[in-house]
Amino acid sequence: MTDQRTLDAVEKEPLPERPNPWRLFTTFHSSAPRWPGALRAATAVTVPGAIALALGHENAIVLIASGGFIVIYGEGHPYRSRIKVMLIAALMLVAGATAGAFVGSVMWEQLNAGGSQWWLMLSGMFTVLLATIGAYAQNALQLRPPGVFFIVMVAGGSTMLARSGLNPLEVGGWAILGAASAILVGMSGALVHPHGPERQAVITADKAVANFEEAEPTIGKHHQAQTAVSDAWSALGDAGIISGGKVVHPSQRHLVERTQDAHRRLVVRNSEVGYSHNNDDDLGVLFDEQRMVIPHTRPSVMYRLTRSANRHSHAYITAEKVFIATTLAALVGVSLGFDRPDWAVVSALLMLQWGPDRVPGQIRGIHRLVGSLIGIGLFGIFQYFEVSGWTLLLALAFCQFGAEIFVVKNYAITVVFTTPLALLMGSSLTQPLGEVFVARTGEVFLSIVFGSLALWLWRPNAERQNHYRLLLRCQKAMGSLLGALMVTTPEGAKEERRDLQYELLSERRSVNSLAMDHPDDALEVWADHVDVQHSGYAMLDFCNAHNDEELSTTQVAELADDLKRVRR
């Protein structure tokens, strides 16, 4: 029987609505224009690819295309942070491709010498290792899509390149050329519009909220508006325009004010149509839809990594699920005679990489299956027309364009364009299409089966344990902020305020996830959730209102009393 405290909490903040599977399958997650970035992605492949062809290196253009994925990692980031993001992604992608080629050279040497089919598991376990580590890192750091997906896909596909006679250093060298081209193309706009990305993010947020206001309210429109406002706040933070919950670059204040206005209108529209806060694996960690203040920026990389070093954390549990599902998919695939265990691993990773709730995760598995079937058909068209040389380069550029357009919009359509790229990396043009279709579809099916088992059965109580852990982290972060306020002003306690906001956002995301998969468990802790959110944000709001003042002992004691009440 529900007690009065829980009823009061539900009245203050209703539990989130459980998702409709069909809407999840058909929803487009972002309304932001993607064609400029898609053109950059295609250009990053076409220019160096043309140079390679002119020099007589036709085999290199697929490797150059793999480096071209770096453009996707930079899109949407302000130029101030984009260069760093792209350099890190380039380093990881080139290292993965080179290491994968070394693994593949050993594997194919043994296979060509008559070794057992099980030597293919060298490729499988290499890709599993990257997928597991990558899943942990991207969830601990709260990265945005596509996460490590393309890096793991390229690294796994590189294990197959030794079959065509390419040596590992050659693979790495051409990948470097593609990545360097992608960085130059991705940063080129800084010469013309140095504040272009953040300005575009704010414009997109304004338009997305306007569409949500004017059209008949749907989950899709709400999702696009919510995502756009989150992206706008993230862009302003990455651009260094906001910090510590305030504007630090007055010349760009108009962007902040326009985002605040869009955020306010989103809150008003939600109240009009009765939409509660929606849990979303793809949203960043700077944004609470229910608050209309300037958010703090992200904590440090080390803070985010170490706080997830716990067996009950979302990142840790996700890594476990990825490891189990990918390993089983690869093992069973090889035992059935399939020859691309890396394909099975990447397919399972796509389904599980964000540690999704059960229904959204199942929908992503269906996205993978549908997208792969259509993508293999697209590859069949390339094979039928015997693309090579310049026509192969155009096909690769077309796939890069499509992948960039849809990578944050819809998984199924994205997979349509990434599938031919992954098949081309495995030298599938020389294999009969029927064999390719049967083998790759079989591996995708295995990945969905084992991904679903991990999603629904592995550590079913982990979400509740993780939420309890985050409740404690919120209380500890509030205590750390109180300690800092004893000796400095709120302005001097920016790190503690930032970390508290991060923990509150993580707790909200966790309890919403609990409500999706275990609504009865979520109801039991809902009052605790509402209390810690109310108390934590009251403390942050008090700091915002007294940013440059030294607080009296009495004021700090009053804040401490609120924390004591929450702990009780």
XYZ file of C-alpha atoms in Angstrom:
568
model
C 0.000 0.000 0.000
C 1.390 3.421 -0.999
C 2.087 5.708 1.983
C 1.238 9.400 2.140
C 4.838 10.513 1.657
C 5.015 8.639 -1.649
C 1.643 10.033 -2.767
C 2.841 13.568 -2.017
C 6.046 12.945 -3.969
C 4.150 11.616 -6.999
C 1.899 14.678 -6.890
C 4.962 16.968 -6.933
C 6.645 15.007 -9.723
C 4.779 12.261 -11.608
C 6.612 9.114 -12.635
C 7.739 9.230 -16.293
C 5.552 7.607 -18.900
C 6.650 4.213 -20.182
C 7.678 4.388 -23.873
C 5.543 3.251 -26.784
C 7.599 0.707 -28.817
C 6.280 1.852 -32.198
C 7.057 5.483 -31.422
C 10.564 4.500 -30.337
C 11.029 2.630 -33.600
C 9.890 5.504 -35.827
C 10.989 8.577 -33.844
C 13.704 10.848 -35.228
C 15.806 11.941 -32.269
C 17.008 15.294 -33.544
C 15.683 18.075 -35.746
C 19.087 19.721 -36.204
C 20.210 20.180 -39.841
C 22.903 17.614 -40.616
C 23.615 18.167 -44.311
C 26.568 20.595 -43.792
C 28.345 17.999 -41.652
C 27.354 15.267 -44.089
C 28.967 17.201 -46.932
C 32.101 17.594 -44.823
C 32.135 13.835 -44.132
C 31.818 13.058 -47.842
C 34.498 15.615 -48.721
C 36.879 14.193 -46.101
C 36.679 10.859 -47.949
C 36.603 12.111 -51.532
C 39.638 14.424 -51.574
C 42.295 12.095 -50.083
C 40.649 9.137 -51.829
C 41.066 10.876 -55.176
C 44.726 11.494 -54.381
C 45.219 7.818 -53.506
C 43.546 6.732 -56.754
C 45.657 9.149 -58.773
C 48.741 7.563 -57.222
C 47.502 4.067 -58.057
C 46.494 2.934 -54.555
C 42.934 1.739 -55.107
C 42.942 -0.527 -52.033
C 43.592 2.495 -49.831
C 40.300 4.299 -50.337
C 38.355 2.033 -47.962
C 40.980 2.713 -45.279
C 40.796 6.438 -45.958
C 37.026 6.220 -45.604
C 37.471 4.675 -42.152
C 39.503 7.727 -41.106
C 36.754 9.937 -42.469
C 34.504 8.900 -39.570
C 36.398 11.468 -37.497
C 34.213 14.195 -39.040
C 31.176 12.639 -37.357
C 32.828 12.876 -33.931
C 33.466 16.585 -34.354
C 30.063 17.659 -35.647
C 28.015 19.775 -33.291
C 30.951 20.646 -31.046
C 32.077 24.272 -30.885
C 35.451 24.784 -32.558
C 36.994 25.469 -29.147
C 36.411 21.838 -28.141
C 36.002 20.236 -31.586
C 39.715 20.048 -32.353
C 40.383 18.200 -29.095
C 37.501 15.775 -29.648
C 38.590 15.023 -33.201
C 42.255 14.529 -32.282
C 41.360 12.078 -29.508
C 38.944 10.198 -31.788
C 41.572 10.127 -34.563
C 44.202 8.708 -32.225
C 41.847 5.982 -31.043
C 40.634 5.113 -34.532
C 44.122 4.932 -36.078
C 45.464 2.918 -33.146
C 42.479 0.559 -33.368
C 42.845 0.088 -37.123
C 46.592 -0.566 -36.878
C 46.269 -2.961 -33.939
C 43.397 -4.739 -35.667
C 45.494 -5.221 -38.787
C 48.307 -6.746 -36.686
C 45.821 -9.129 -35.052
C 44.423 -9.986 -38.479
C 47.869 -10.684 -39.942
C 48.523 -13.314 -37.254
C 45.037 -14.773 -37.621
C 45.070 -15.071 -41.398
C 48.602 -16.457 -41.455
C 47.376 -19.352 -39.323
C 44.153 -19.795 -41.289
C 45.943 -19.763 -44.656
C 48.343 -22.376 -43.309
C 45.404 -24.696 -42.646
C 44.747 -23.719 -39.051
C 41.463 -24.286 -37.266
C 38.449 -22.066 -37.927
C 38.674 -21.088 -34.252
C 41.589 -18.795 -35.095
C 38.836 -16.376 -36.143
C 38.123 -15.869 -32.454
C 41.336 -13.845 -32.313
C 39.435 -11.189 -34.255
C 36.334 -11.761 -32.137
C 38.026 -11.373 -28.750
C 40.050 -8.350 -29.902
C 36.800 -6.636 -30.898
C 35.074 -7.790 -27.684
C 37.852 -6.219 -25.604
C 37.544 -2.883 -27.394
C 33.741 -2.966 -27.200
C 33.750 -3.677 -23.455
C 36.295 -1.004 -22.560
C 34.641 1.467 -24.908
C 31.164 0.844 -23.472
C 32.438 1.523 -19.965
C 34.291 4.681 -20.970
C 31.519 6.241 -23.037
C 28.911 5.699 -20.314
C 31.205 6.826 -17.504
C 32.090 9.981 -19.444
C 28.500 10.477 -20.671
C 29.641 10.918 -24.266
C 27.210 11.789 -27.028
C 26.369 9.459 -29.946
C 27.962 7.684 -31.762
C 30.206 6.886 -28.789
C 32.850 4.274 -29.594
C 30.736 2.495 -32.199
C 32.642 3.588 -35.313
C 36.029 3.121 -33.648
C 35.180 -0.469 -32.700
C 33.676 -1.109 -36.134
C 36.839 0.076 -37.907
C 39.174 -1.765 -35.529
C 37.220 -5.007 -35.876
C 36.959 -4.673 -39.646
C 40.712 -4.091 -39.865
C 41.329 -7.643 -38.661
C 39.925 -8.791 -42.005
C 42.176 -6.607 -44.153
C 45.184 -8.927 -44.012
C 43.143 -11.289 -46.198
C 43.643 -8.810 -49.058
C 47.404 -8.502 -48.518
C 47.606 -5.141 -46.721
C 50.213 -4.900 -43.977
C 49.361 -3.242 -40.628
C 51.576 -0.179 -41.070
C 49.999 0.490 -44.448
C 46.559 0.231 -42.874
C 47.517 2.708 -40.149
C 49.137 5.098 -42.613
C 46.100 5.375 -44.846
C 43.825 5.709 -41.823
C 46.013 8.620 -40.647
C 45.579 10.309 -44.030
C 41.794 9.929 -43.809
C 41.728 11.201 -40.224
C 43.956 14.190 -41.050
C 41.694 15.089 -43.952
C 38.650 14.793 -41.684
C 40.181 17.111 -39.077
C 41.071 19.750 -41.662
C 37.614 19.605 -43.234
C 35.887 19.520 -39.847
C 37.737 22.610 -38.602
C 37.538 24.588 -41.857
C 34.402 26.468 -40.823
C 36.245 28.149 -37.938
C 37.862 30.484 -40.470
C 34.461 31.828 -41.550
C 32.110 31.456 -38.546
C 34.130 30.926 -35.334
C 30.926 30.769 -33.244
C 28.904 28.944 -35.893
C 28.298 25.596 -34.104
C 26.993 27.080 -30.864
C 24.925 29.640 -32.764
C 23.379 26.884 -34.889
C 22.668 24.785 -31.782
C 20.759 27.680 -30.227
C 18.800 28.358 -33.432
C 17.908 24.664 -33.661
C 16.694 24.654 -30.043
C 14.512 27.699 -30.665
C 12.951 26.155 -33.782
C 12.456 22.718 -32.216
C 10.613 24.192 -29.244
C 8.519 26.349 -31.612
C 7.535 23.197 -33.537
C 6.600 21.512 -30.266
C 4.466 24.528 -29.327
C 2.689 24.918 -32.662
C 2.099 21.326 -33.770
C -0.086 18.696 -32.186
C 1.983 17.405 -29.240
C 3.676 14.062 -29.876
C 6.444 12.144 -28.157
C 8.612 12.705 -31.230
C 8.207 16.505 -31.170
C 8.846 16.568 -27.430
C 11.943 14.413 -27.883
C 13.342 16.697 -30.588
C 12.739 19.827 -28.515
C 14.231 18.246 -25.409
C 17.311 17.048 -27.314
C 17.806 20.402 -29.035
C 17.716 22.391 -25.785
C 20.150 19.928 -24.198
C 22.501 20.254 -27.191
C 22.314 24.048 -26.994
C 23.331 24.120 -23.319
C 26.136 21.648 -24.031
C 27.398 23.764 -26.927
C 27.389 26.931 -24.838
C 29.305 25.137 -22.091
C 31.858 23.624 -24.485
C 32.327 27.019 -26.132
C 33.196 28.556 -22.765
C 30.293 30.989 -22.945
C 28.771 29.731 -19.675
C 30.572 28.486 -16.585
C 29.615 28.177 -12.945
C 25.957 28.740 -13.789
C 26.508 32.178 -15.302
C 27.584 33.942 -18.496
C 31.354 34.433 -18.694
C 31.490 35.889 -22.237
C 29.112 38.881 -22.292
C 29.524 39.308 -26.058
C 27.612 36.013 -26.536
C 24.987 36.682 -23.878
C 22.259 36.832 -26.529
C 22.814 33.115 -27.260
C 22.380 32.265 -23.589
C 19.235 34.380 -23.305
C 17.731 32.777 -26.403
C 18.453 29.299 -25.005
C 16.920 30.255 -21.659
C 13.819 31.454 -23.472
C 13.559 28.179 -25.433
C 14.050 26.232 -22.214
C 11.318 28.249 -20.451
C 8.884 27.687 -23.318
C 9.631 23.964 -23.267
C 8.776 23.764 -19.561
C 5.537 25.714 -20.131
C 4.516 23.526 -23.068
C 5.238 20.365 -21.070
C 2.913 21.548 -18.315
C 0.200 22.349 -20.878
C 0.246 18.913 -22.502
C 1.095 16.895 -19.381
C 4.504 15.551 -20.409
C 6.723 14.571 -17.479
C 10.499 14.450 -17.571
C 11.520 11.844 -20.116
C 14.422 9.472 -19.649
C 16.726 9.429 -22.655
C 20.018 7.636 -23.107
C 21.149 10.117 -25.760
C 20.757 13.327 -23.738
C 23.807 14.958 -22.264
C 24.403 15.577 -18.580
C 24.144 19.377 -18.488
C 20.410 19.584 -18.763
C 17.489 19.146 -16.383
C 14.293 19.818 -18.292
C 12.450 20.942 -15.160
C 14.868 23.776 -14.272
C 15.179 27.099 -16.075
C 18.561 28.268 -14.781
C 21.926 28.300 -16.560
C 23.421 24.855 -15.896
C 26.965 24.149 -14.751
C 29.451 22.514 -17.105
C 30.721 18.936 -16.837
C 33.031 17.665 -14.108
C 36.544 16.590 -15.098
C 37.235 13.406 -17.063
C 38.920 11.813 -14.051
C 35.950 12.612 -11.803
C 33.535 10.975 -14.230
C 35.675 7.876 -14.741
C 36.419 7.216 -11.073
C 32.828 7.768 -9.889
C 31.779 4.891 -12.177
C 34.456 2.520 -10.843
C 31.842 0.600 -8.900
C 30.256 -2.729 -9.795
C 26.769 -1.244 -9.445
C 27.377 1.784 -11.682
C 25.552 2.173 -14.987
C 28.848 2.131 -16.906
C 30.089 -1.031 -15.167
C 26.833 -2.939 -15.665
C 26.707 -1.879 -19.312
C 30.255 -3.129 -19.851
C 29.299 -6.480 -18.299
C 26.293 -6.840 -20.594
C 28.352 -5.896 -23.646
C 31.096 -8.396 -22.738
C 28.658 -11.277 -22.217
C 26.547 -10.644 -25.316
C 29.449 -9.956 -27.675
C 31.497 -12.938 -26.499
C 28.593 -15.379 -26.896
C 27.623 -13.953 -30.300
C 31.186 -14.340 -31.569
C 31.650 -17.863 -30.155
C 28.374 -19.240 -31.490
C 28.896 -17.500 -34.847
C 32.298 -19.127 -35.361
C 30.962 -22.509 -34.222
C 28.255 -22.249 -36.916
C 30.863 -21.530 -39.594
C 30.437 -17.763 -39.932
C 33.661 -15.910 -40.706
C 33.126 -12.376 -39.316
C 32.999 -12.558 -35.497
C 33.818 -8.857 -35.426
C 30.512 -8.254 -37.218
C 28.571 -10.088 -34.518
C 30.399 -8.139 -31.806
C 29.722 -4.757 -33.383
C 26.054 -5.657 -33.876
C 25.620 -6.511 -30.194
C 27.513 -3.373 -29.201
C 25.148 -1.201 -31.233
C 22.218 -2.632 -29.295
C 23.737 -2.364 -25.802
C 26.357 0.371 -25.927
C 24.394 2.966 -23.915
C 23.074 0.479 -21.365
C 19.528 1.204 -22.539
C 16.306 0.374 -20.759
C 14.744 -2.892 -21.825
C 12.171 -1.704 -24.356
C 14.421 0.934 -26.024
C 17.239 -1.622 -26.115
C 15.004 -4.169 -27.816
C 13.974 -1.558 -30.374
C 17.641 -0.864 -31.125
C 18.137 -4.545 -31.796
C 15.308 -4.418 -34.324
C 16.878 -1.260 -35.783
C 20.094 -3.193 -36.262
C 18.358 -6.110 -37.973
C 16.238 -3.981 -40.314
C 19.084 -1.597 -41.109
C 21.498 -4.453 -41.783
C 19.116 -6.201 -44.178
C 18.596 -3.040 -46.201
C 22.305 -2.185 -45.937
C 23.303 -5.595 -47.324
C 20.888 -4.915 -50.181
C 22.656 -1.600 -50.820
C 25.981 -3.444 -50.765
C 24.500 -5.900 -53.263
C 23.814 -2.997 -55.640
C 27.453 -1.915 -55.335
C 28.572 -5.478 -56.009
C 26.200 -5.920 -58.965
C 27.588 -2.844 -60.682
C 31.137 -3.960 -59.799
C 32.134 -0.671 -58.190
C 35.884 -0.066 -58.172
C 38.209 2.868 -58.426
C 36.266 6.092 -58.867
C 32.848 4.460 -58.596
C 33.905 2.807 -55.322
C 35.078 6.181 -54.041
C 31.695 7.725 -54.885
C 29.906 4.838 -53.160
C 32.001 5.346 -50.015
C 31.358 9.093 -50.038
C 27.628 8.446 -50.419
C 27.655 6.089 -47.418
C 29.613 8.576 -45.315
C 27.108 11.276 -46.234
C 24.170 9.088 -45.198
C 25.792 7.936 -41.955
C 26.445 11.524 -40.869
C 22.910 12.633 -41.737
C 21.210 9.990 -39.600
C 23.724 9.093 -36.863
C 21.856 11.054 -34.156
C 18.408 10.759 -35.749
C 17.563 7.086 -36.249
C 19.692 3.961 -35.666
C 18.018 1.840 -38.334
C 18.706 4.294 -41.159
C 22.244 4.914 -39.916
C 22.959 1.186 -40.093
C 21.766 1.125 -43.714
C 24.761 3.297 -44.630
C 27.359 1.877 -42.228
C 26.726 -1.730 -43.283
C 28.257 -1.392 -46.793
C 31.280 0.389 -45.285
C 31.866 -2.457 -42.826
C 31.385 -5.078 -45.566
C 33.839 -3.332 -47.865
C 36.444 -3.341 -45.080
C 36.071 -7.119 -44.919
C 36.801 -7.591 -48.635
C 33.258 -8.829 -49.204
C 33.144 -7.592 -52.809
C 34.998 -10.734 -53.855
C 32.520 -13.084 -52.123
C 29.157 -14.318 -53.496
C 26.360 -12.009 -52.328
C 24.212 -14.934 -51.180
C 26.917 -16.175 -48.829
C 27.506 -12.669 -47.497
C 23.782 -12.141 -46.916
C 23.294 -15.426 -45.045
C 26.423 -15.118 -42.896
C 26.041 -11.455 -41.944
C 22.308 -11.802 -41.265
C 22.972 -14.858 -39.124
C 25.560 -12.985 -37.081
C 23.201 -10.037 -36.595
C 20.473 -12.417 -35.459
C 22.832 -14.027 -32.936
C 23.841 -10.609 -31.627
C 20.198 -9.651 -31.068
C 19.438 -12.940 -29.286
C 22.359 -12.665 -26.886
C 21.960 -8.912 -26.560
C 18.325 -9.410 -25.562
C 19.232 -12.070 -23.007
C 21.817 -9.775 -21.432
C 19.401 -6.857 -21.539
C 16.557 -8.655 -19.757
C 18.275 -11.240 -17.549
C 21.704 -10.022 -16.451
C 21.666 -8.606 -12.906
C 18.002 -7.547 -12.901
C 18.368 -5.799 -9.514
C 21.362 -3.738 -10.578
C 19.307 -0.657 -11.474
C 17.894 -0.396 -7.959
C 21.332 -0.836 -6.404
C 22.753 1.820 -8.719
C 19.989 4.256 -7.792
C 20.632 3.751 -4.074
C 24.341 4.403 -4.699
C 23.516 7.638 -6.521
C 21.235 8.821 -3.731
C 24.222 8.514 -1.388
C 26.482 10.286 -3.881
C 24.033 13.194 -4.044
C 24.064 13.478 -0.250
C 27.864 13.349 -0.156
C 28.094 16.009 -2.887
C 25.746 18.220 -0.878
C 27.977 17.706 2.170
C 31.083 18.610 0.160
C 29.418 21.818 -1.025
C 28.417 22.715 2.536
C 32.007 22.205 3.674
C 33.301 24.473 0.915
C 30.753 27.176 1.763
C 32.132 27.315 5.304
C 35.427 28.728 4.016
C 34.650 30.400 0.676
C 31.921 32.116 -1.319
C 29.649 30.171 -3.689
C 31.797 31.575 -6.516
C 34.785 29.838 -4.953
C 32.856 26.577 -4.695
C 32.128 26.204 -8.420
C 33.618 22.710 -8.606
C 31.501 21.458 -5.712
C 28.375 23.046 -7.224
C 29.181 21.525 -10.607
C 29.690 18.060 -9.110
C 26.432 18.282 -7.136
C 24.494 19.175 -10.288
C 26.107 16.219 -12.067
C 25.103 13.801 -9.310
C 21.544 15.146 -9.238
C 21.234 14.706 -12.994
C 22.640 11.177 -12.749
C 20.222 10.293 -9.942
C 17.265 11.552 -11.976
C 18.400 9.576 -15.014
C 18.792 6.463 -12.838
C 15.370 6.663 -11.183
C 13.700 7.319 -14.535
C 15.426 4.229 -15.910
C 14.210 2.285 -12.875
C 10.678 3.502 -13.606
C 10.926 2.183 -17.176
C 11.993 -1.349 -16.234
C 10.762 -1.721 -12.624
C 7.942 0.775 -11.940
C 7.038 -0.778 -8.576
C 10.618 -0.436 -7.345
C 10.721 3.161 -8.601
C 7.529 3.988 -6.705
C 9.093 2.734 -3.458
C 12.019 5.170 -3.734
C 10.202 8.023 -5.474
C 9.812 10.069 -2.289
C 13.556 9.767 -1.604
C 14.218 10.879 -5.183
C 11.974 13.944 -4.901
C 13.468 14.892 -1.526
C 17.079 14.744 -2.660
C 16.303 16.611 -5.879
C 14.387 19.340 -4.048
C 17.051 19.765 -1.372
C 20.010 19.592 -3.770
C 18.639 22.129 -6.206
C 17.522 24.397 -3.369
C 21.159 24.473 -2.281
C 22.335 25.241 -5.829
C 19.720 27.972 -6.236
C 20.797 29.528 -2.939
C 24.372 29.604 -4.215
C 23.265 31.237 -7.468
C 21.417 33.927 -5.529
C 24.416 34.652 -3.244
C 27.221 33.950 -5.701
C 29.722 36.549 -4.453
C 28.720 36.693 -0.800
C 30.393 35.004 2.127
C 27.663 33.019 3.839
C 27.109 33.356 7.551
C 27.312 30.397 9.884
C 23.552 30.628 10.329
C 22.919 30.410 6.576
C 25.180 27.379 6.187
C 23.518 25.752 9.211
C 20.083 26.199 7.626
C 21.294 24.480 4.460
C 22.816 21.713 6.586
C 19.487 21.177 8.368
C 17.850 20.494 5.009
C 20.517 17.882 4.217
C 20.025 16.262 7.630
C 16.313 15.993 6.918
C 17.017 14.248 3.595
C 19.453 11.813 5.226
C 16.882 10.901 7.857
